[in-house]
Amino acid sequence: MASLVSVNSGAAQHIAGYKPLTGIVKAPVTSAQIDRLGLAGDAICDTKHHGGADQAIYVYFADDYLWWANELNRTIIPGTFGENLTLSGIEGRAVAIGDCFAIGPVLLEVTYHRIPCMTFAARMGDPMWVKKFHRANRPGAYCRVLSAGTVEAGMAVDYQPYAGERVTVSDLMALDGVRDIDPAFMRRALTTPIREKTRFKYEDKLASLF
């Protein structure tokens, strides 16, 4: 049975040695309201790359945290990667675009994978973190909110796999930085509820082939 291990929220703050304000530093809270644009009270500072309806909630998975704990040889607490929700009982790398998580009244739909950035590297205190995170290919999942409501740690999660084409978050992360993406892959991805930014990108690429 999948469950909601932790609900994580953060205020805008500075990380030592890193100038921009960020909301990546999050800590567990007992409960929180989720609406169309995310977790109430959670800071989103870099609105160019984070937030919005297609990336309202970032989810990370307990099995991936366990992998990282073994890889880094240290305990990693929920919220360390800046996720809003930490879920257990789900294989993170196998999660696909269109998969849904029903948590009480809340329904989330997976739209894309997380792309690591220098803010994430600063949070982890490791200048090589972006490359390490890419190599691991355990990105977690961004979600849009299909139904709003309040969630709290310990709630059951009903994992609902997408019935159409399986385009996983790990499939997509493996293509970060690739210029010539297989047209067949892009056509498959366009049959899913992938985030609009990537939908426009793939549509433009396919149109340029003719």
PDB file of N, CA and C in Angstrom, residues 34-39 42 44 50-58 84 108 111 142-145:
ATOM      1  N   ILE A  34      -3.606  21.935  -0.637  1.00  0.00           N
ATOM      2  CA  ILE A  34      -3.093  21.920  -2.006  1.00  0.00           C
ATOM      3  C   ILE A  34      -4.153  22.510  -2.915  1.00  0.00           C
ATOM      4  N   ASP A  35      -3.758  23.527  -3.696  1.00  0.00           N
ATOM      5  CA  ASP A  35      -4.664  24.080  -4.685  1.00  0.00           C
ATOM      6  C   ASP A  35      -4.031  23.964  -6.069  1.00  0.00           C
ATOM      7  N   ARG A  36      -4.625  24.603  -7.051  1.00  0.00           N
ATOM      8  CA  ARG A  36      -4.208  24.437  -8.446  1.00  0.00           C
ATOM      9  C   ARG A  36      -2.747  24.802  -8.684  1.00  0.00           C
ATOM     10  N   LEU A  37      -2.210  25.731  -7.880  1.00  0.00           N
ATOM     11  CA  LEU A  37      -0.840  26.191  -8.091  1.00  0.00           C
ATOM     12  C   LEU A  37       0.131  25.673  -7.044  1.00  0.00           C
ATOM     13  N   GLY A  38      -0.299  24.714  -6.220  1.00  0.00           N
ATOM     14  CA  GLY A  38       0.666  24.102  -5.332  1.00  0.00           C
ATOM     15  C   GLY A  38       0.266  24.053  -3.880  1.00  0.00           C
ATOM     16  N   LEU A  39       1.291  23.925  -3.034  1.00  0.00           N
ATOM     17  CA  LEU A  39       1.115  23.781  -1.590  1.00  0.00           C
ATOM     18  C   LEU A  39       0.983  25.172  -0.961  1.00  0.00           C
ATOM     19  N   ASP A  42       3.968  27.488   0.644  1.00  0.00           N
ATOM     20  CA  ASP A  42       5.287  27.043   0.195  1.00  0.00           C
ATOM     21  C   ASP A  42       5.866  28.066  -0.783  1.00  0.00           C
ATOM     22  N   ILE A  44       7.912  29.679  -3.781  1.00  0.00           N
ATOM     23  CA  ILE A  44       8.465  29.396  -5.107  1.00  0.00           C
ATOM     24  C   ILE A  44       9.113  30.683  -5.585  1.00  0.00           C
ATOM     25  N   HIS A  50      10.179  26.946 -12.053  1.00  0.00           N
ATOM     26  CA  HIS A  50       9.441  26.152 -11.076  1.00  0.00           C
ATOM     27  C   HIS A  50       8.027  26.691 -10.916  1.00  0.00           C
ATOM     28  N   GLY A  51       7.149  25.822 -10.452  1.00  0.00           N
ATOM     29  CA  GLY A  51       5.782  26.242 -10.198  1.00  0.00           C
ATOM     30  C   GLY A  51       4.945  26.314 -11.460  1.00  0.00           C
ATOM     31  N   GLY A  52       3.775  26.915 -11.337  1.00  0.00           N
ATOM     32  CA  GLY A  52       2.821  26.949 -12.434  1.00  0.00           C
ATOM     33  C   GLY A  52       1.920  25.728 -12.386  1.00  0.00           C
ATOM     34  N   ALA A  53       0.845  25.777 -13.152  1.00  0.00           N
ATOM     35  CA  ALA A  53      -0.152  24.705 -13.098  1.00  0.00           C
ATOM     36  C   ALA A  53       0.408  23.342 -13.479  1.00  0.00           C
ATOM     37  N   ASP A  54       1.373  23.302 -14.404  1.00  0.00           N
ATOM     38  CA  ASP A  54       1.921  22.026 -14.862  1.00  0.00           C
ATOM     39  C   ASP A  54       3.013  21.477 -13.944  1.00  0.00           C
ATOM     40  N   GLN A  55       3.504  22.293 -13.026  1.00  0.00           N
ATOM     41  CA  GLN A  55       4.531  21.859 -12.081  1.00  0.00           C
ATOM     42  C   GLN A  55       4.148  22.333 -10.679  1.00  0.00           C
ATOM     43  N   ALA A  56       2.895  22.129 -10.342  1.00  0.00           N
ATOM     44  CA  ALA A  56       2.365  22.674  -9.090  1.00  0.00           C
ATOM     45  C   ALA A  56       2.916  21.948  -7.871  1.00  0.00           C
ATOM     46  N   ILE A  57       3.085  20.632  -7.995  1.00  0.00           N
ATOM     47  CA  ILE A  57       3.532  19.807  -6.868  1.00  0.00           C
ATOM     48  C   ILE A  57       4.701  18.932  -7.343  1.00  0.00           C
ATOM     49  N   TYR A  58       5.768  18.924  -6.537  1.00  0.00           N
ATOM     50  CA  TYR A  58       6.896  18.037  -6.819  1.00  0.00           C
ATOM     51  C   TYR A  58       6.861  16.879  -5.832  1.00  0.00           C
ATOM     52  N   ASN A  84       7.550  18.550  -2.376  1.00  0.00           N
ATOM     53  CA  ASN A  84       6.390  18.885  -1.554  1.00  0.00           C
ATOM     54  C   ASN A  84       5.833  17.663  -0.843  1.00  0.00           C
ATOM     55  N   LEU A 108      -3.573  14.196  -8.083  1.00  0.00           N
ATOM     56  CA  LEU A 108      -2.417  14.737  -8.798  1.00  0.00           C
ATOM     57  C   LEU A 108      -2.143  13.916 -10.046  1.00  0.00           C
ATOM     58  N   THR A 111       3.220  15.120 -14.821  1.00  0.00           N
ATOM     59  CA  THR A 111       3.383  15.872 -16.065  1.00  0.00           C
ATOM     60  C   THR A 111       4.813  15.880 -16.606  1.00  0.00           C
ATOM     61  N   TYR A 142       7.030  15.895 -11.327  1.00  0.00           N
ATOM     62  CA  TYR A 142       6.178  17.072 -11.198  1.00  0.00           C
ATOM     63  C   TYR A 142       4.746  16.669 -11.520  1.00  0.00           C
ATOM     64  N   CYS A 143       3.794  17.326 -10.854  1.00  0.00           N
ATOM     65  CA  CYS A 143       2.384  16.998 -11.042  1.00  0.00           C
ATOM     66  C   CYS A 143       1.542  18.255 -11.171  1.00  0.00           C
ATOM     67  N   ARG A 144       0.466  18.127 -11.932  1.00  0.00           N
ATOM     68  CA  ARG A 144      -0.581  19.152 -11.908  1.00  0.00           C
ATOM     69  C   ARG A 144      -1.678  18.690 -10.951  1.00  0.00           C
ATOM     70  N   VAL A 145      -2.429  19.636 -10.432  1.00  0.00           N
ATOM     71  CA  VAL A 145      -3.478  19.338  -9.464  1.00  0.00           C
ATOM     72  C   VAL A 145      -4.819  19.257 -10.186  1.00  0.00           C
TER      73      VAL A 145
END
